[in-house]
Every structure is written in structure tokens, then in C-alpha cells.
Amino acid sequence: MKKYLKILTAMMVSSSALIGVSLLNKIMSVHAVSKNLLEKDDIREFEWRFGNIKYRKQGHGNPILLVHSLDVASSSEEWFKIVDELSESYTVYSIDLLGCGLSEKPFMTYTNHIFAQLICDFIKVVIGKRTTVISSGNSSSFVISACDNDNTLFEKIILISPEKLSNGYLIPGKRARTYKAILSTSIIGNLLYNIAVFRLNIKNDFYRKEKFTKEMLAKCYEAAHRGLSPKSLYSSLVCFYTKKNIKFELSQIDNSIIIFEGKYNKDASNIIKEYMKVNPAIETIIVDDSKKYPHIENEEEFLNDLNIYL
């Protein structure tokens, strides 16, 4: 009898703990999106086959597509410092990538190929003409892949703090499927995800820390909790499903490529050497007083340099 009582007690404690965790996950998710900081009146929608993509269109002139860094806390809000000024001379499209911001976040494995196809389809269907693409961080890999798929869609490619080419060799390990399966569970997976994207854990690589404001943090936090399955992108990122070796593709591109790096980005010189070794025609710009996000940390110098190449 005592044995059964112990088992029953253990089951009740476990059930209570699971219910508590589930309730905590729900509260965190609801609270994160309660202010609707990402919502804007001029948001448009592109009905894509893997999920609806939200974007903004501003200005008049030759088209520019802004592609934010690929992270669960990222969105088109990354461009808020430069989008208005660019739209004075160009037609500027800023999208939320699949799995990010206000765009749909389907339960799936996200890969380089999916994002490369998204960029090509968006330019073909929505923009409809050759486009200059400006990308940030690790989005550089699938922008290069997209251009290699169809270079007639691209005018110039501008990469801001692209990730190391050597990162393309990272592949899902033996434990990747197991970890991805754990993250897919409704209670434990949600808890692990909520811990990973907790406000204090949202990383920022700013040299000028004052530029990463409380409002920016709140928008990042909201972006990480919106949608049906935000943790699907997270699991694909941490398990390296989005990585791809793009060296061959980069070497084949004849389009003008310009790399912008922050002066205090510690990997800047090595990254530039990596890219130029593969494609010697690449041009580079170093922006003072900035690290990984020169378009936010020192937007005036960034725009001045950018206008030389546009």
C-alpha cells in the first residue's frame, strides 16, 4: 500500500510541476507580445508557399531589399536607423524572414536553400526588377546562394558583418536530431526556448552599448515569441541546419559585392580576407565606432559610405 502511495504522490508532484511549467510558458509568451511593438499600419503581405511573409515598402526609385540577420529575435526593425533616409531616393523593401518578426513561423526545418528561394521569389513576384540587396550577419550566406541561383535578379550585393565562410562547414551532429526533437515538445521544449530567449539572454554585439535601447530589446523579445512555432527556427539555427558552404557559389558571382564591417568587430579582418581570397573583386568598407551593426551604431557614416556604392 505504501508503495502505491509513493507512486501516486510522485505522479501528482510530476503532474503539478508540468502544469506549472506549462502555465509559466503561456504567461511568458502572452506577456512578450502584449504591447504589439512590431505592428505597423503599412505592413504588407507576400503569400509564399511556406508561409506568409510580412514586409514594408517605402519611397520611390531603384529598388533596395533589406534582409535582416537570421535570428529568432531579429526582424525588419533592425533597419530602423537607415530605412527612412534610404527611402528618400530609393524604393526600399524591408522583409521579416520566414520564422522571424511578424512573418509566419511554421513548424519545419529551416535551411539555407529555403531562405535563398524566399529571396529569389520575393524579388521576382513582389519587386519585379533587378534589385540591390543589403543583408546583415548570417543572412549573407543565403543571399549569396540566391544570387548564384539567379544573378539576373540582383544588381549589387552589400553584406554587413557577414559570418565567417568557415562557419559553412558546420553541420548537424549526431545529437542534433535528438536535441531538435526535445525542443519540439510542448512543455520542456517551450521551457528551454523561453530560457534561451529570455530578455537577459538576448545577445547584442554592440560596441556602443547605448545604441541598444530598452525599446530595441523589447522588440527583439516580442519578435522571439510571436507566431505559431518560433522555436522551430531556433532549433534549426542551434543545430546548424541553416549552415552551408558557399565558397564555390561566391567565387562564381560576377555581381558587385561590397562588405561593410565595424572597426571593432574582432573577426572583421579575417572575414574580409576569407571572402576576398575566394572572390578578389569584392570591395570592403570599415565603419568607425561600430562593431557588428554599423548601420545602427554609426548610421551617419554608414549611410555616407553606402551612398557612394548605390
Short mmCIF file of C-alpha atoms in Angstrom, two decimals:
data_model
loop_
_atom_site.label_atom_id
_atom_site.label_comp_id
_atom_site.label_asym_id
_atom_site.label_seq_id
_atom_site.Cartn_x
_atom_site.Cartn_y
_atom_site.Cartn_z
CA MET A 1 0.00 0.00 0.00
CA LYS A 2 2.78 2.43 0.93
CA LYS A 3 4.49 1.66 -2.35
CA TYR A 4 1.39 2.69 -4.33
CA LEU A 5 1.02 5.84 -2.24
CA LYS A 6 4.59 6.83 -3.07
CA ILE A 7 4.00 6.23 -6.77
CA LEU A 8 0.75 8.21 -6.65
CA THR A 9 2.46 11.07 -4.80
CA ALA A 10 5.31 11.13 -7.32
CA MET A 11 2.83 11.21 -10.20
CA MET A 12 0.89 14.07 -8.61
CA VAL A 13 4.08 16.07 -8.00
CA SER A 14 5.26 15.47 -11.56
CA SER A 15 1.88 16.44 -12.98
CA SER A 16 1.77 19.60 -10.88
CA ALA A 17 5.28 20.52 -12.00
CA LEU A 18 4.38 20.03 -15.66
CA ILE A 19 1.19 22.07 -15.27
CA GLY A 20 3.20 24.81 -13.55
CA VAL A 21 5.82 24.87 -16.31
CA SER A 22 3.12 24.91 -18.99
CA LEU A 23 1.37 27.82 -17.28
CA LEU A 24 4.66 29.71 -16.94
CA ASN A 25 5.42 29.20 -20.64
CA LYS A 26 1.97 30.55 -21.54
CA ILE A 27 2.32 33.62 -19.31
CA MET A 28 5.76 34.46 -20.74
CA SER A 29 4.56 34.14 -24.34
CA VAL A 30 1.43 36.25 -23.80
CA HIS A 31 3.32 38.94 -21.90
CA ALA A 32 6.05 39.15 -24.56
CA VAL A 33 3.62 40.10 -27.35
CA SER A 34 1.12 42.11 -25.32
CA LYS A 35 2.41 45.54 -26.41
CA ASN A 36 2.34 44.84 -30.18
CA LEU A 37 5.51 46.85 -30.71
CA LEU A 38 6.15 45.33 -34.15
CA GLU A 39 2.72 46.11 -35.59
CA LYS A 40 2.59 48.97 -38.13
CA ASP A 41 -0.18 50.34 -40.34
CA ASP A 42 1.82 49.99 -43.57
CA ILE A 43 2.66 46.29 -43.23
CA ARG A 44 2.10 44.30 -46.45
CA GLU A 45 1.93 40.56 -47.05
CA PHE A 46 3.52 38.24 -49.61
CA GLU A 47 1.73 34.89 -49.79
CA TRP A 48 4.61 32.47 -50.13
CA ARG A 49 4.33 28.70 -50.37
CA PHE A 50 5.98 28.01 -46.99
CA GLY A 51 4.18 30.81 -45.14
CA ASN A 52 3.04 34.40 -45.47
CA ILE A 53 5.86 36.96 -45.41
CA LYS A 54 5.32 40.43 -43.93
CA TYR A 55 7.17 43.38 -45.40
CA ARG A 56 7.16 47.16 -45.77
CA LYS A 57 7.56 49.20 -48.95
CA GLN A 58 8.72 52.82 -48.74
CA GLY A 59 9.89 55.51 -51.16
CA HIS A 60 10.42 55.75 -54.91
CA GLY A 61 13.32 54.93 -57.21
CA ASN A 62 15.51 51.92 -57.89
CA PRO A 63 14.69 49.02 -55.56
CA ILE A 64 16.66 48.04 -52.47
CA LEU A 65 15.83 44.92 -50.45
CA LEU A 66 16.88 44.92 -46.78
CA VAL A 67 17.44 41.46 -45.29
CA HIS A 68 17.93 41.36 -41.52
CA SER A 69 20.22 38.94 -39.68
CA LEU A 70 18.82 35.44 -39.22
CA ASP A 71 17.91 35.04 -35.56
CA VAL A 72 14.71 34.31 -33.65
CA ALA A 73 14.88 37.77 -32.04
CA SER A 74 15.51 39.56 -35.36
CA SER A 75 13.09 41.37 -37.63
CA SER A 76 12.99 44.16 -40.19
CA GLU A 77 13.15 46.56 -37.23
CA GLU A 78 16.92 46.11 -37.49
CA TRP A 79 16.87 48.74 -40.26
CA PHE A 80 15.00 51.48 -38.37
CA LYS A 81 18.02 53.80 -38.33
CA ILE A 82 18.52 53.92 -42.10
CA VAL A 83 15.27 52.94 -43.85
CA ASP A 84 13.67 56.40 -43.88
CA GLU A 85 16.71 58.12 -45.36
CA LEU A 86 17.18 55.41 -47.99
CA SER A 87 13.53 55.70 -48.98
CA GLU A 88 14.09 59.36 -49.95
CA SER A 89 16.00 58.18 -53.04
CA TYR A 90 15.04 54.51 -53.49
CA THR A 91 12.12 52.13 -53.23
CA VAL A 92 13.02 50.23 -50.07
CA TYR A 93 11.61 46.82 -49.21
CA SER A 94 12.27 45.52 -45.70
CA ILE A 95 11.06 41.99 -45.01
CA ASP A 96 10.61 39.79 -41.99
CA LEU A 97 12.17 36.48 -42.96
CA LEU A 98 10.20 33.26 -42.60
CA GLY A 99 10.26 32.33 -38.91
CA CYS A 100 11.05 35.90 -37.84
CA GLY A 101 9.18 39.01 -36.71
CA LEU A 102 5.59 39.22 -37.99
CA SER A 103 6.02 36.62 -40.74
CA GLU A 104 4.61 33.13 -40.32
CA LYS A 105 6.61 30.69 -38.24
CA PRO A 106 5.66 27.22 -39.46
CA PHE A 107 6.78 24.05 -37.74
CA MET A 108 9.54 22.88 -40.07
CA THR A 109 13.30 22.57 -40.50
CA TYR A 110 14.73 25.83 -41.84
CA THR A 111 17.64 25.60 -44.28
CA ASN A 112 19.85 27.87 -46.36
CA HIS A 113 18.02 26.70 -49.50
CA ILE A 114 14.62 27.77 -48.15
CA PHE A 115 15.80 31.32 -47.40
CA ALA A 116 17.66 31.60 -50.71
CA GLN A 117 14.48 30.61 -52.53
CA LEU A 118 12.49 33.14 -50.49
CA ILE A 119 14.79 35.97 -51.60
CA CYS A 120 14.57 34.94 -55.27
CA ASP A 121 10.78 34.55 -55.17
CA PHE A 122 10.29 37.85 -53.36
CA ILE A 123 12.33 39.76 -55.95
CA LYS A 124 10.55 38.01 -58.85
CA VAL A 125 6.98 38.34 -57.57
CA VAL A 126 6.92 41.46 -55.38
CA ILE A 127 9.71 43.71 -56.70
CA GLY A 128 9.76 42.58 -60.31
CA LYS A 129 13.14 44.01 -61.36
CA ARG A 130 16.86 43.79 -60.66
CA THR A 131 17.43 44.70 -57.04
CA THR A 132 20.28 45.78 -54.81
CA VAL A 133 20.21 43.55 -51.72
CA ILE A 134 21.63 44.64 -48.37
CA SER A 135 21.95 41.82 -45.83
CA SER A 136 23.13 41.63 -42.25
CA GLY A 137 25.13 39.00 -40.38
CA ASN A 138 24.49 35.34 -41.11
CA SER A 139 21.90 36.15 -43.79
CA SER A 140 24.87 36.72 -46.09
CA SER A 141 25.14 33.01 -46.89
CA PHE A 142 21.68 32.56 -48.38
CA VAL A 143 21.81 35.92 -50.19
CA ILE A 144 24.96 34.67 -51.94
CA SER A 145 23.20 31.36 -52.67
CA ALA A 146 20.19 33.23 -54.05
CA CYS A 147 22.37 35.30 -56.37
CA ASP A 148 24.15 32.18 -57.59
CA ASN A 149 20.75 30.61 -58.33
CA ASP A 150 19.67 33.57 -60.49
CA ASN A 151 22.06 36.51 -60.78
CA THR A 152 19.72 38.33 -63.17
CA LEU A 153 17.59 39.27 -60.16
CA PHE A 154 20.44 41.11 -58.42
CA GLU A 155 22.05 44.48 -59.05
CA LYS A 156 24.56 44.82 -56.21
CA ILE A 157 25.06 42.77 -53.05
CA ILE A 158 26.03 44.57 -49.85
CA LEU A 159 26.97 42.38 -46.89
CA ILE A 160 27.10 43.91 -43.43
CA SER A 161 29.30 41.95 -40.99
CA PRO A 162 28.84 38.62 -42.81
CA GLU A 163 29.64 35.49 -40.86
CA LYS A 164 32.83 33.53 -41.44
CA LEU A 165 32.88 31.39 -44.56
CA SER A 166 34.34 28.61 -42.41
CA ASN A 167 31.02 28.50 -40.49
CA GLY A 168 29.58 26.89 -43.59
CA TYR A 169 31.39 23.68 -42.68
CA LEU A 170 29.29 23.31 -39.52
CA ILE A 171 26.77 20.51 -39.98
CA PRO A 172 24.15 18.87 -37.74
CA GLY A 173 25.89 16.42 -35.44
CA LYS A 174 24.72 13.05 -34.14
CA ARG A 175 22.84 14.69 -31.28
CA ALA A 176 21.16 17.34 -33.43
CA ARG A 177 18.04 15.29 -34.17
CA THR A 178 17.64 14.39 -30.50
CA TYR A 179 18.02 17.97 -29.31
CA LYS A 180 15.71 19.21 -32.06
CA ALA A 181 13.12 16.61 -31.01
CA ILE A 182 13.34 17.76 -27.38
CA LEU A 183 12.87 21.39 -28.43
CA SER A 184 9.81 20.32 -30.41
CA THR A 185 7.98 19.10 -27.28
CA SER A 186 5.22 21.36 -26.00
CA ILE A 187 6.31 21.74 -22.36
CA ILE A 188 10.03 21.02 -21.91
CA GLY A 189 10.85 22.34 -25.37
CA ASN A 190 8.95 25.56 -24.74
CA LEU A 191 10.71 25.99 -21.41
CA LEU A 192 14.16 25.54 -22.93
CA TYR A 193 13.25 28.00 -25.68
CA ASN A 194 11.89 30.60 -23.25
CA ILE A 195 15.10 30.38 -21.22
CA ALA A 196 17.19 30.83 -24.38
CA VAL A 197 15.28 33.95 -25.47
CA PHE A 198 14.76 35.44 -22.02
CA ARG A 199 15.44 39.19 -22.05
CA LEU A 200 18.80 38.82 -20.29
CA ASN A 201 19.89 36.14 -22.77
CA ILE A 202 19.17 38.14 -25.93
CA LYS A 203 22.69 38.91 -27.04
CA ASN A 204 23.80 42.13 -28.67
CA ASP A 205 27.16 42.68 -30.31
CA PHE A 206 27.31 46.45 -29.96
CA TYR A 207 30.49 48.42 -29.47
CA ARG A 208 28.35 51.40 -28.47
CA LYS A 209 26.10 49.77 -25.87
CA GLU A 210 23.91 52.86 -25.52
CA LYS A 211 22.64 52.23 -29.04
CA PHE A 212 20.93 49.02 -27.92
CA THR A 213 17.98 50.71 -26.23
CA LYS A 214 15.28 49.25 -24.00
CA GLU A 215 12.82 49.65 -26.86
CA MET A 216 15.05 47.60 -29.17
CA LEU A 217 15.34 44.88 -26.53
CA ALA A 218 11.55 44.84 -26.09
CA LYS A 219 11.07 44.47 -29.87
CA CYS A 220 13.62 41.64 -30.02
CA TYR A 221 11.85 39.91 -27.12
CA GLU A 222 8.49 40.28 -28.84
CA ALA A 223 9.84 39.02 -32.16
CA ALA A 224 11.15 35.89 -30.45
CA HIS A 225 7.71 34.99 -29.07
CA ARG A 226 5.35 35.79 -31.93
CA GLY A 227 3.85 33.18 -34.21
CA LEU A 228 2.82 29.55 -34.23
CA SER A 229 6.22 27.91 -33.75
CA PRO A 230 9.06 30.41 -33.14
CA LYS A 231 11.25 27.71 -31.61
CA SER A 232 11.41 25.83 -34.95
CA LEU A 233 13.81 28.40 -36.36
CA TYR A 234 15.77 28.37 -33.10
CA SER A 235 16.27 24.61 -33.22
CA SER A 236 17.35 24.81 -36.88
CA LEU A 237 19.88 27.52 -36.04
CA VAL A 238 21.46 25.90 -32.99
CA CYS A 239 21.62 22.51 -34.73
CA PHE A 240 23.32 24.08 -37.82
CA TYR A 241 20.60 23.18 -40.34
CA THR A 242 20.84 26.71 -41.78
CA LYS A 243 24.59 26.46 -42.50
CA LYS A 244 26.03 25.92 -45.96
CA ASN A 245 29.45 26.08 -47.58
CA ILE A 246 29.07 28.94 -50.09
CA LYS A 247 32.69 29.28 -51.23
CA PHE A 248 32.09 27.90 -54.71
CA GLU A 249 28.94 29.99 -55.19
CA LEU A 250 30.75 33.12 -54.01
CA SER A 251 33.58 32.50 -56.48
CA GLN A 252 31.11 32.32 -59.40
CA ILE A 253 29.32 35.63 -58.78
CA ASP A 254 30.10 38.50 -61.15
CA ASN A 255 27.75 40.97 -59.47
CA SER A 256 29.30 43.80 -57.49
CA ILE A 257 29.79 42.73 -53.85
CA ILE A 258 30.66 45.18 -51.08
CA ILE A 259 31.35 44.18 -47.48
CA PHE A 260 30.77 46.62 -44.62
CA GLU A 261 32.48 45.84 -41.32
CA GLY A 262 32.55 47.64 -37.99
CA LYS A 263 36.01 48.78 -36.94
CA TYR A 264 35.76 46.96 -33.61
CA ASN A 265 34.38 43.69 -34.89
CA LYS A 266 37.22 41.41 -33.82
CA ASP A 267 36.74 38.98 -36.72
CA ALA A 268 36.45 41.70 -39.39
CA SER A 269 39.93 41.44 -40.91
CA ASN A 270 39.88 37.64 -41.07
CA ILE A 271 36.39 37.59 -42.59
CA ILE A 272 37.40 40.12 -45.25
CA LYS A 273 40.49 38.06 -46.10
CA GLU A 274 38.36 34.90 -46.36
CA TYR A 275 35.90 36.50 -48.77
CA MET A 276 38.50 38.28 -50.90
CA LYS A 277 40.56 35.11 -51.23
CA VAL A 278 37.53 33.41 -52.79
CA ASN A 279 36.40 36.43 -54.84
CA PRO A 280 39.14 39.09 -55.23
CA ALA A 281 36.69 41.55 -56.85
CA ILE A 282 34.93 42.16 -53.53
CA GLU A 283 35.21 45.70 -52.15
CA THR A 284 35.31 46.48 -48.44
CA ILE A 285 34.43 49.38 -46.15
CA ILE A 286 35.35 49.75 -42.47
CA VAL A 287 32.96 51.90 -40.39
CA ASP A 288 34.34 53.67 -37.31
CA ASP A 289 32.82 53.48 -33.82
CA SER A 290 30.94 50.28 -34.52
CA LYS A 291 31.16 46.56 -34.14
CA LYS A 292 28.70 44.12 -35.73
CA TYR A 293 25.91 46.59 -36.51
CA PRO A 294 27.44 49.70 -38.13
CA HIS A 295 24.03 50.59 -39.62
CA ILE A 296 22.75 51.09 -36.06
CA GLU A 297 25.84 52.14 -34.12
CA ASN A 298 27.15 54.70 -36.61
CA GLU A 299 24.37 55.13 -39.14
CA GLU A 300 25.57 58.52 -40.43
CA GLU A 301 28.99 57.24 -41.54
CA PHE A 302 27.41 54.02 -42.77
CA LEU A 303 24.94 55.90 -44.98
CA ASN A 304 27.63 58.25 -46.28
CA ASP A 305 29.76 55.27 -47.35
CA LEU A 306 26.75 53.36 -48.67
CA ASN A 307 25.65 56.20 -50.94
CA ILE A 308 29.00 56.00 -52.75
CA TYR A 309 28.15 52.48 -53.94
CA LEU A 310 24.41 52.72 -54.57
#
